CSV table of C-alpha atoms in Angstrom, one decimal:
chain,number,residue,atom,x,y,z
C,1,MET,CA,-6.9,8.7,14.2
C,2,GLY,CA,-6.8,10.7,11.0
C,3,VAL,CA,-3.7,11.2,8.8
C,4,ALA,CA,-2.1,14.6,9.0
C,5,ARG,CA,-1.0,15.8,5.6
C,6,VAL,CA,2.1,18.0,5.7
C,7,LEU,CA,2.9,20.9,3.4
C,8,ARG,CA,6.4,21.8,2.6
C,9,GLY,CA,7.9,24.2,5.1
C,10,ARG,CA,5.1,23.8,7.6
C,11,TYR,CA,5.9,20.4,9.1
C,12,LEU,CA,7.4,21.5,12.5
C,13,ASP,CA,4.5,23.8,13.6
C,14,PRO,CA,1.3,23.5,11.6
C,15,MET,CA,-0.5,26.1,13.8
C,16,ASN,CA,2.3,28.7,13.6
C,17,THR,CA,2.5,28.8,17.4
C,18,GLY,CA,6.2,28.7,17.6
C,19,ALA,CA,6.1,25.4,19.4
C,20,ASP,CA,9.2,23.2,19.6
C,21,TYR,CA,8.4,19.6,18.9
C,22,SER,CA,12.0,18.3,19.5
C,23,SER,CA,11.8,18.2,23.3
C,24,GLU,CA,10.5,15.1,25.0
C,25,PRO,CA,7.3,15.2,27.1
C,26,THR,CA,7.9,15.1,30.8
C,27,ALA,CA,4.9,12.9,31.5
C,28,ALA,CA,5.6,9.2,32.1
C,29,THR,CA,4.9,7.1,29.0
C,30,GLU,CA,5.8,3.6,30.2
C,31,THR,CA,3.1,1.0,29.5
C,32,ALA,CA,2.2,-1.4,32.4
C,33,PRO,CA,1.9,-5.1,31.7
C,34,ASP,CA,-1.6,-6.6,31.2
C,35,ALA,CA,-3.0,-9.6,33.1
C,36,THR,CA,-0.9,-12.0,31.0
C,37,GLY,CA,2.3,-10.2,32.1
C,38,LEU,CA,2.9,-8.8,28.6
C,39,ALA,CA,3.2,-5.1,27.9
C,40,ASP,CA,1.9,-3.1,25.0
C,41,LEU,CA,4.3,-2.4,22.2
C,42,ILE,CA,4.6,1.2,21.0
C,43,VAL,CA,6.6,1.5,17.7
C,44,LEU,CA,7.6,4.4,15.6
C,45,GLY,CA,7.3,3.6,11.9
C,46,ILE,CA,9.0,5.4,9.0
C,47,GLU,CA,8.1,5.0,5.3
C,48,THR,CA,10.0,6.5,2.3
C,49,SER,CA,9.7,3.9,-0.4
C,50,CYS,CA,8.3,6.2,-3.2
C,51,ASP,CA,7.0,9.7,-3.2
C,52,GLU,CA,5.6,10.1,0.3
C,53,THR,CA,7.6,10.8,3.5
C,54,ALA,CA,5.6,9.4,6.4
C,55,ALA,CA,6.0,8.7,10.1
C,56,SER,CA,3.6,7.1,12.6
C,57,VAL,CA,3.4,5.8,16.1
C,58,VAL,CA,1.3,2.7,16.7
C,59,ARG,CA,0.4,0.8,19.9
C,60,LEU,CA,-0.1,-2.9,19.7
C,61,THR,CA,-1.6,-4.7,22.7
C,62,PRO,CA,-0.8,-8.4,23.5
C,63,ASP,CA,-4.2,-9.5,22.2
C,64,GLY,CA,-3.4,-8.0,18.8
C,65,ALA,CA,-5.5,-4.7,18.9
C,66,ALA,CA,-3.7,-1.9,17.1
C,67,THR,CA,-4.2,1.8,17.8
C,68,VAL,CA,-2.7,4.6,15.6
C,69,LEU,CA,-1.4,7.3,18.0
C,70,SER,CA,-0.2,9.5,15.1
C,71,SER,CA,0.2,9.4,11.4
C,72,VAL,CA,1.9,12.1,9.4
C,73,VAL,CA,2.3,12.0,5.6
C,74,HIS,CA,4.1,14.5,3.4
C,75,SER,CA,3.0,14.0,-0.2
C,76,GLN,CA,5.3,14.9,-3.1
C,77,ILE,CA,2.6,15.2,-5.7
C,78,ASP,CA,3.4,18.8,-6.4
C,79,ASP,CA,7.1,18.0,-6.9
C,80,HIS,CA,6.4,15.4,-9.6
C,81,ALA,CA,3.3,16.7,-11.3
C,82,ALA,CA,5.2,18.6,-14.0
C,83,TYR,CA,6.9,15.3,-15.0
C,84,GLY,CA,3.8,13.2,-15.2
C,85,GLY,CA,5.3,10.6,-12.7
C,86,VAL,CA,7.7,10.1,-9.9
C,87,VAL,CA,11.3,11.2,-10.5
C,88,PRO,CA,13.5,9.1,-8.2
C,89,GLU,CA,16.2,11.7,-7.6
C,90,ILE,CA,13.6,14.4,-6.7
C,91,ALA,CA,11.9,12.0,-4.4
C,92,ALA,CA,15.0,11.0,-2.6
C,93,ARG,CA,16.0,14.7,-2.1
C,94,SER,CA,12.6,15.5,-0.7
C,95,HIS,CA,12.8,12.6,1.7
C,96,VAL,CA,16.1,14.0,3.0
C,97,GLU,CA,14.6,17.4,3.5
C,98,MET,CA,11.4,16.3,5.2
C,99,ILE,CA,12.1,13.1,7.2
C,100,ALA,CA,13.3,14.8,10.5
C,101,GLY,CA,10.4,17.2,10.7
C,102,VAL,CA,7.7,14.7,9.7
C,103,THR,CA,9.1,12.3,12.4
C,104,GLU,CA,9.2,15.0,15.0
C,105,ARG,CA,5.6,15.9,14.4
C,106,ALA,CA,4.5,12.2,14.5
C,107,MET,CA,6.2,11.9,17.9
C,108,ALA,CA,4.6,15.1,19.2
C,109,GLU,CA,1.1,14.1,18.1
C,110,ALA,CA,1.5,10.8,19.8
C,111,GLY,CA,2.3,12.6,23.0
C,112,LEU,CA,5.4,10.8,23.9
C,113,GLY,CA,9.1,10.9,23.7
C,114,TYR,CA,11.6,8.2,22.5
C,115,LYS,CA,11.7,6.8,26.0
C,116,GLY,CA,8.1,5.7,25.5
C,117,LEU,CA,8.9,3.6,22.4
C,118,SER,CA,9.4,-0.2,22.3
C,119,GLY,CA,11.2,0.0,19.0
C,120,VAL,CA,11.7,1.7,15.6
C,121,ALA,CA,10.6,0.2,12.3
C,122,ALA,CA,11.4,1.5,8.8
C,123,THR,CA,10.7,0.4,5.3
C,124,ALA,CA,13.7,-1.5,3.9
C,125,GLY,CA,12.2,-2.2,0.5
C,126,PRO,CA,10.9,-2.8,-2.1
C,127,GLY,CA,10.8,0.6,-3.7
C,128,LEU,CA,12.9,3.4,-5.2
C,129,VAL,CA,16.2,2.5,-3.5
C,130,GLY,CA,17.4,6.1,-3.0
C,131,GLY,CA,14.2,6.9,-1.1
C,132,VAL,CA,14.3,3.7,0.9
C,133,MET,CA,17.8,4.4,2.0
C,134,VAL,CA,16.8,7.7,3.5
C,135,GLY,CA,14.1,6.3,5.8
C,136,LEU,CA,16.1,3.2,6.6
C,137,SER,CA,19.1,5.2,7.6
C,138,PHE,CA,17.0,7.6,9.7
C,139,GLY,CA,15.3,4.7,11.4
C,140,LYS,CA,18.6,3.0,12.2
C,141,ALA,CA,20.0,6.2,13.6
C,142,ALA,CA,17.0,6.8,15.8
C,143,ALA,CA,17.1,3.2,17.2
C,144,LEU,CA,20.9,3.4,17.8
C,145,ALA,CA,20.8,6.8,19.5
C,146,ARG,CA,18.1,5.6,21.9
C,147,GLY,CA,19.2,2.0,22.4
C,148,LEU,CA,15.9,0.7,20.9
C,149,PRO,CA,15.4,-2.5,18.8
C,150,PHE,CA,15.3,-1.9,15.0
C,151,VAL,CA,13.0,-3.7,12.6
C,152,GLY,CA,13.4,-3.4,8.8
C,153,VAL,CA,10.0,-3.9,7.2
C,154,ASN,CA,9.0,-5.1,3.8
C,155,HIS,CA,6.7,-2.4,2.4
C,156,LEU,CA,4.4,-5.0,1.0
C,157,GLU,CA,4.1,-6.7,4.4
C,158,GLY,CA,3.0,-3.3,5.7
C,159,HIS,CA,0.1,-3.3,3.1
C,160,ALA,CA,-0.7,-6.9,4.0
C,161,VAL,CA,-1.4,-6.0,7.6
C,162,SER,CA,-2.9,-2.6,7.0
C,163,ALA,CA,-6.5,-3.8,7.4
C,164,ARG,CA,-5.7,-4.5,11.0
C,165,LEU,CA,-5.3,-0.8,11.6
C,166,GLY,CA,-9.1,-0.4,11.2
C,167,GLU,CA,-10.4,-3.4,13.3
C,168,ARG,CA,-9.4,-6.7,14.7
C,169,VAL,CA,-8.5,-9.1,11.9
C,170,GLU,CA,-7.6,-12.7,12.7
C,171,TYR,CA,-5.1,-14.7,10.7
C,172,PRO,CA,-5.3,-16.4,8.2
C,173,PHE,CA,-7.0,-14.6,5.4
C,174,LEU,CA,-6.9,-14.3,1.6
C,175,LEU,CA,-5.3,-11.0,0.4
C,176,LEU,CA,-5.5,-9.1,-2.8
C,177,LEU,CA,-2.6,-6.6,-2.7
C,178,VAL,CA,-3.2,-4.1,-5.5
C,179,SER,CA,-1.2,-0.9,-5.9
C,180,GLY,CA,0.7,1.2,-8.3
C,181,GLY,CA,3.6,-1.3,-8.6
C,182,HIS,CA,2.2,-4.6,-7.3
C,183,CYS,CA,-0.8,-6.9,-8.0
C,184,GLN,CA,-0.8,-10.1,-6.0
C,185,LEU,CA,-3.1,-12.7,-4.4
C,186,LEU,CA,-1.6,-14.1,-1.2
C,187,GLU,CA,-2.5,-16.5,1.6
C,188,VAL,CA,-1.6,-14.6,4.7
C,189,ARG,CA,-1.1,-16.9,7.7
C,190,GLY,CA,0.7,-14.3,9.9
C,191,ILE,CA,3.5,-11.8,9.9
C,192,GLY,CA,6.4,-13.2,7.8
C,193,ASP,CA,4.3,-16.2,6.7
C,194,MET,CA,2.6,-15.6,3.3
C,195,SER,CA,2.3,-17.6,0.1
C,196,ARG,CA,1.8,-16.2,-3.3
C,197,LEU,CA,-1.2,-17.6,-5.2
C,198,GLY,CA,-1.0,-15.3,-8.2
C,199,THR,CA,0.8,-12.1,-9.4
C,200,THR,CA,0.8,-9.9,-12.4
C,201,ILE,CA,2.9,-11.1,-15.4
C,202,ASP,CA,3.4,-7.5,-16.7
C,203,ASP,CA,1.8,-4.3,-15.5
C,204,ALA,CA,0.1,-3.8,-12.1
C,205,ALA,CA,-3.5,-2.5,-11.9
C,206,GLY,CA,-2.4,0.8,-10.4
C,207,GLU,CA,0.2,1.2,-13.1
C,208,ALA,CA,-2.5,0.6,-15.8
C,209,PHE,CA,-4.7,3.2,-14.1
C,210,ASP,CA,-1.9,5.8,-14.1
C,211,LYS,CA,-0.6,5.1,-17.7
C,212,ILE,CA,-4.1,5.1,-19.3
C,213,ALA,CA,-4.9,8.3,-17.4
C,214,LYS,CA,-1.7,9.9,-18.8
C,215,ALA,CA,-2.7,8.8,-22.3
C,216,MET,CA,-6.0,10.6,-21.8
C,217,GLY,CA,-4.3,13.8,-20.6
C,218,LEU,CA,-5.6,13.5,-17.1
C,219,GLY,CA,-2.3,14.4,-15.4
C,220,TYR,CA,-0.7,13.0,-12.2
C,221,PRO,CA,-1.6,11.2,-10.1
C,222,GLY,CA,-3.7,9.4,-12.8
C,223,GLY,CA,-5.7,6.8,-10.9
C,224,PRO,CA,-7.8,9.2,-8.8
C,225,ALA,CA,-8.3,11.5,-11.8
C,226,LEU,CA,-9.6,8.7,-13.9
C,227,GLU,CA,-12.0,7.6,-11.1
C,228,ARG,CA,-13.4,11.1,-10.9
C,229,LEU,CA,-13.9,11.3,-14.7
C,230,ALA,CA,-15.5,7.9,-14.8
C,231,ALA,CA,-18.1,9.1,-12.3
C,232,LYS,CA,-19.1,11.7,-14.8
C,233,SER,CA,-20.0,9.1,-17.4
C,234,LYS,CA,-23.5,8.2,-16.2
C,235,GLU,CA,-24.0,11.6,-14.6
C,236,TRP,CA,-23.8,13.0,-18.2
C,237,GLY,CA,-26.0,10.2,-19.6
C,238,GLY,CA,-23.2,8.2,-21.1
C,239,ASP,CA,-22.4,4.5,-21.3
C,240,GLY,CA,-18.9,3.1,-20.9
C,241,SER,CA,-19.9,-0.3,-22.3
C,242,ARG,CA,-19.8,1.1,-25.8
C,243,PHE,CA,-16.0,0.7,-25.7
C,244,ASP,CA,-14.8,-2.9,-26.2
C,245,LEU,CA,-11.8,-3.6,-24.1
C,246,PRO,CA,-9.8,-6.9,-24.0
C,247,ARG,CA,-10.2,-9.4,-21.2
C,248,ALA,CA,-6.8,-11.0,-20.4
C,249,LEU,CA,-5.9,-14.6,-19.5
C,250,LEU,CA,-9.4,-16.0,-19.8
C,251,GLY,CA,-8.1,-19.4,-20.8
C,252,ARG,CA,-5.5,-19.7,-18.0
C,253,LYS,CA,-6.4,-21.7,-14.9
C,254,ASP,CA,-4.1,-19.9,-12.5
C,255,CYS,CA,-4.6,-16.7,-10.5
C,256,ASP,CA,-2.2,-14.4,-12.4
C,257,PHE,CA,-3.0,-11.0,-13.8
C,258,SER,CA,-2.2,-9.1,-17.0
C,259,PHE,CA,-3.0,-5.5,-17.7
C,260,SER,CA,-0.6,-4.6,-20.6
C,261,GLY,CA,-3.2,-5.5,-23.3
C,262,LEU,CA,-5.9,-3.4,-21.6
C,263,LYS,CA,-3.4,-0.5,-21.2
C,264,THR,CA,-2.4,-0.5,-24.9
C,265,ALA,CA,-6.0,-0.8,-26.1
C,266,ALA,CA,-7.3,2.0,-23.9
C,267,SER,CA,-4.4,4.3,-24.8
C,268,ARG,CA,-5.2,3.8,-28.5
C,269,LEU,CA,-8.9,4.5,-27.9
C,270,ALA,CA,-8.0,7.6,-26.0
C,271,GLN,CA,-6.7,9.1,-29.3
C,272,THR,CA,-10.1,8.7,-30.9
C,273,CYS,CA,-12.1,10.5,-28.1
C,274,GLU,CA,-13.4,13.8,-29.4
C,275,THR,CA,-15.7,15.0,-26.6
C,276,ASP,CA,-15.7,15.1,-22.8
C,277,GLN,CA,-18.5,12.5,-22.9
C,278,ASP,CA,-16.2,10.2,-24.9
C,279,ARG,CA,-13.4,10.5,-22.4
C,280,ALA,CA,-15.7,10.0,-19.5
C,281,ASP,CA,-17.2,6.9,-21.0
C,282,LEU,CA,-13.7,5.5,-21.8
C,283,ALA,CA,-12.7,6.2,-18.2
C,284,ASP,CA,-15.8,4.3,-17.0
C,285,ALA,CA,-15.0,1.4,-19.3
C,286,VAL,CA,-11.4,1.2,-18.1
C,287,GLN,CA,-12.3,1.3,-14.4
C,288,ASN,CA,-14.9,-1.5,-14.9
C,289,ALA,CA,-12.5,-3.6,-16.9
C,290,ILE,CA,-9.8,-3.4,-14.2
C,291,ALA,CA,-12.3,-4.2,-11.5
C,292,ARG,CA,-13.6,-7.1,-13.6
C,293,GLN,CA,-10.2,-8.7,-14.0
C,294,LEU,CA,-9.4,-8.3,-10.3
C,295,SER,CA,-12.7,-9.9,-9.5
C,296,GLU,CA,-12.3,-12.8,-12.0
C,297,ARG,CA,-8.8,-13.8,-10.7
C,298,SER,CA,-9.8,-13.2,-7.1
C,299,GLU,CA,-12.8,-15.5,-7.6
C,300,ARG,CA,-10.5,-18.3,-8.8
C,301,ALA,CA,-8.3,-17.8,-5.7
C,302,MET,CA,-11.4,-17.9,-3.4
C,303,LYS,CA,-12.5,-21.2,-4.8
C,304,SER,CA,-9.1,-22.7,-4.2
C,305,TYR,CA,-8.7,-21.1,-0.7
C,306,ALA,CA,-12.2,-22.3,0.4
C,307,GLU,CA,-11.2,-25.9,-0.2
C,308,THR,CA,-8.8,-25.9,2.7
C,309,HIS,CA,-10.0,-23.1,5.0
C,310,ASP,CA,-13.1,-22.8,7.1
C,311,HIS,CA,-12.5,-19.2,8.1
C,312,ARG,CA,-13.1,-17.3,4.9
C,313,LEU,CA,-12.0,-13.6,4.9
C,314,PHE,CA,-11.0,-11.7,1.8
C,315,VAL,CA,-8.9,-8.6,2.4
C,316,VAL,CA,-8.1,-6.0,-0.2
C,317,ALA,CA,-5.2,-3.6,0.4
C,318,GLY,CA,-3.0,-1.1,-1.4
C,319,GLY,CA,-3.6,2.1,-3.2
C,320,VAL,CA,-6.1,0.7,-5.7
C,321,ALA,CA,-8.2,-0.5,-2.8
C,322,ALA,CA,-9.3,3.1,-2.4
C,323,ASN,CA,-11.1,3.0,-5.7
C,324,LYS,CA,-14.8,2.7,-4.9
C,325,THR,CA,-15.8,0.7,-8.0
C,326,VAL,CA,-13.0,-1.8,-7.3
C,327,ARG,CA,-14.1,-2.1,-3.7
C,328,ARG,CA,-17.8,-2.5,-4.6
C,329,THR,CA,-17.0,-5.2,-7.3
C,330,LEU,CA,-14.7,-7.2,-5.0
C,331,GLU,CA,-17.1,-7.0,-2.1
C,332,ALA,CA,-19.8,-8.5,-4.2
C,333,THR,CA,-17.5,-11.3,-5.4
C,334,ALA,CA,-16.5,-12.1,-1.8
C,335,ALA,CA,-20.2,-12.2,-0.7
C,336,LYS,CA,-21.0,-14.5,-3.7
C,337,HIS,CA,-18.5,-17.1,-2.4
C,338,GLY,CA,-19.2,-16.8,1.3
C,339,PHE,CA,-16.2,-14.7,2.2
C,340,GLY,CA,-16.2,-11.8,4.6
C,341,PHE,CA,-14.8,-8.6,3.0
C,342,LEU,CA,-12.4,-6.1,4.5
C,343,ALA,CA,-10.3,-3.2,3.3
C,344,PRO,CA,-8.2,-0.8,5.3
C,345,PRO,CA,-9.6,2.7,6.1
C,346,MET,CA,-9.1,5.0,3.1
C,347,ALA,CA,-6.2,6.8,4.9
C,348,TYR,CA,-4.2,3.6,5.1
C,349,CYS,CA,-4.7,2.3,1.6
C,350,THR,CA,-2.1,4.5,0.0
C,351,ASP,CA,1.5,4.6,1.3
C,352,ASN,CA,1.7,5.5,5.0
C,353,ALA,CA,3.9,4.7,8.0
C,354,ALA,CA,1.2,3.4,10.3
C,355,MET,CA,1.2,0.1,8.4
C,356,ILE,CA,5.0,0.0,8.7
C,357,ALA,CA,4.8,0.6,12.5
C,358,LEU,CA,2.2,-2.1,12.9
C,359,ALA,CA,4.2,-4.6,10.9
C,360,GLY,CA,7.3,-3.7,13.0
C,361,ALA,CA,5.3,-4.1,16.2
C,362,GLU,CA,4.0,-7.6,15.1
C,363,ARG,CA,7.5,-8.6,14.3
C,364,LEU,CA,8.8,-7.3,17.7
C,365,GLN,CA,6.0,-9.3,19.4
C,366,ARG,CA,7.5,-12.4,17.9
C,367,GLY,CA,11.0,-11.4,18.8
C,368,LEU,CA,12.0,-10.7,15.2
C,369,VAL,CA,14.6,-7.9,15.2
C,370,SER,CA,16.8,-6.7,12.2
C,371,ASP,CA,20.5,-6.3,12.1
C,372,ILE,CA,21.6,-2.7,12.1
C,373,ASP,CA,23.6,-3.3,8.9
C,374,MET,CA,20.4,-4.4,7.0
C,375,ALA,CA,20.6,-3.1,3.4
C,376,ALA,CA,17.9,-1.4,1.4
C,377,ARG,CA,16.3,-3.7,-1.2
C,378,PRO,CA,14.8,-2.4,-4.4
C,379,ARG,CA,13.1,-5.8,-4.8
C,380,TRP,CA,11.7,-7.9,-2.0
C,381,PRO,CA,9.0,-10.5,-2.7
C,382,LEU,CA,6.7,-11.5,0.2
C,383,ASP,CA,7.0,-15.1,-0.9
C,384,GLU,CA,10.7,-15.1,-1.8
C,385,ALA,CA,10.9,-18.9,-2.1
C,386,ARG,CA,8.3,-19.1,-4.8
C,387,ALA,CA,9.6,-15.9,-6.5
C,388,LEU,CA,12.9,-17.7,-6.9
C,389,SER,CA,11.6,-21.2,-7.7
C,390,GLU,CA,8.7,-20.1,-10.0
C,391,PRO,CA,9.7,-16.7,-11.2
C,392,VAL,CA,7.1,-14.7,-13.2
C,393,HIS,CA,9.7,-12.1,-14.0
C,394,PRO,CA,13.4,-13.0,-14.5
C,395,ALA,CA,15.6,-12.1,-11.5
C,396,SER,CA,18.0,-9.2,-12.1
C,397,ARG,CA,20.9,-7.7,-10.1
C,398,LYS,CA,18.1,-6.1,-8.0
C,399,GLY,CA,16.8,-9.5,-7.0
C,400,ALA,CA,13.7,-11.6,-7.6
C,401,LYS,CA,10.5,-9.8,-8.3
C,402,ALA,CA,7.1,-11.3,-7.2
């Protein structure tokens, strides 16, 4: 199932047919139990943690197979491009404007009404709290109005299970969650059961991509723009290795990351670039440096993980997992250490609601339902116990940060 990208003002009727998506289909949508006596779970997921308003319907069978029935994403890139990054107030206002129409379209494309749902899931954090509150409130209202179970989902947990949207993935597995705001290595034993092996002590990889791209004048969003420019380096006969970029934490024996030194060094080098070839070569050097550090720290985690696990699968998820150089480098590292490699389909690497619906369905499958008064959380570590006992970043009034 592909992801439908929604343009402002066109979300209710993309074909201009005058169709009304608010009415419920008359066909029966109830799911019969399988041979075990368990029925499929069909969950509506809602995601509004940053700058994308998304809704999706996912079916989860008792044996763990997931099918995306619909996935609609409204991107706010045009709203934030002039500012070079996400403006929280603009993001929250856009979520308010778009959430109803995006959800209606997701339900229509799934071909069912609310009577066909098993529950509603919505991102409850972490993220820009104004945006999180929009989707969380809408999800609660939908669940209350229809008498459905509600599940508040950790956005990072959604990324953690996102590879299961593409194919069957058995727990446990080793996960590198790498996005614009997060960079973590985790042992994933199941939904709600994850241990942190390493995390960034400063910037995330995606944040480094975006900030270096901004210093190079590449605009917003920076990560994809930097990747496109890096591809020009060899095409134009250049060589990114002529730029000497720092390698962080080489003397440390843990699995943590650091990208602040690389970000500063690359931003300074960007001021010395005089030609398009210089800029392309620097972009290539930056991309390779980020991929190299992700590989080096993941390799350390693989060695530790292999000591206690016979089933060796390495999963990479999050927005940076869409970068082809990063994927290729990490896949080679996994093969070197006898790990299978898996990343979500490209459509489910960046923020989407299908991963939220799947995480919600897996929680429902285990009988895990949220209180309707669940609060939005700007910070929400996956391994909260370790974030509190061994904090990499000091906790603030927003809570512990992994």
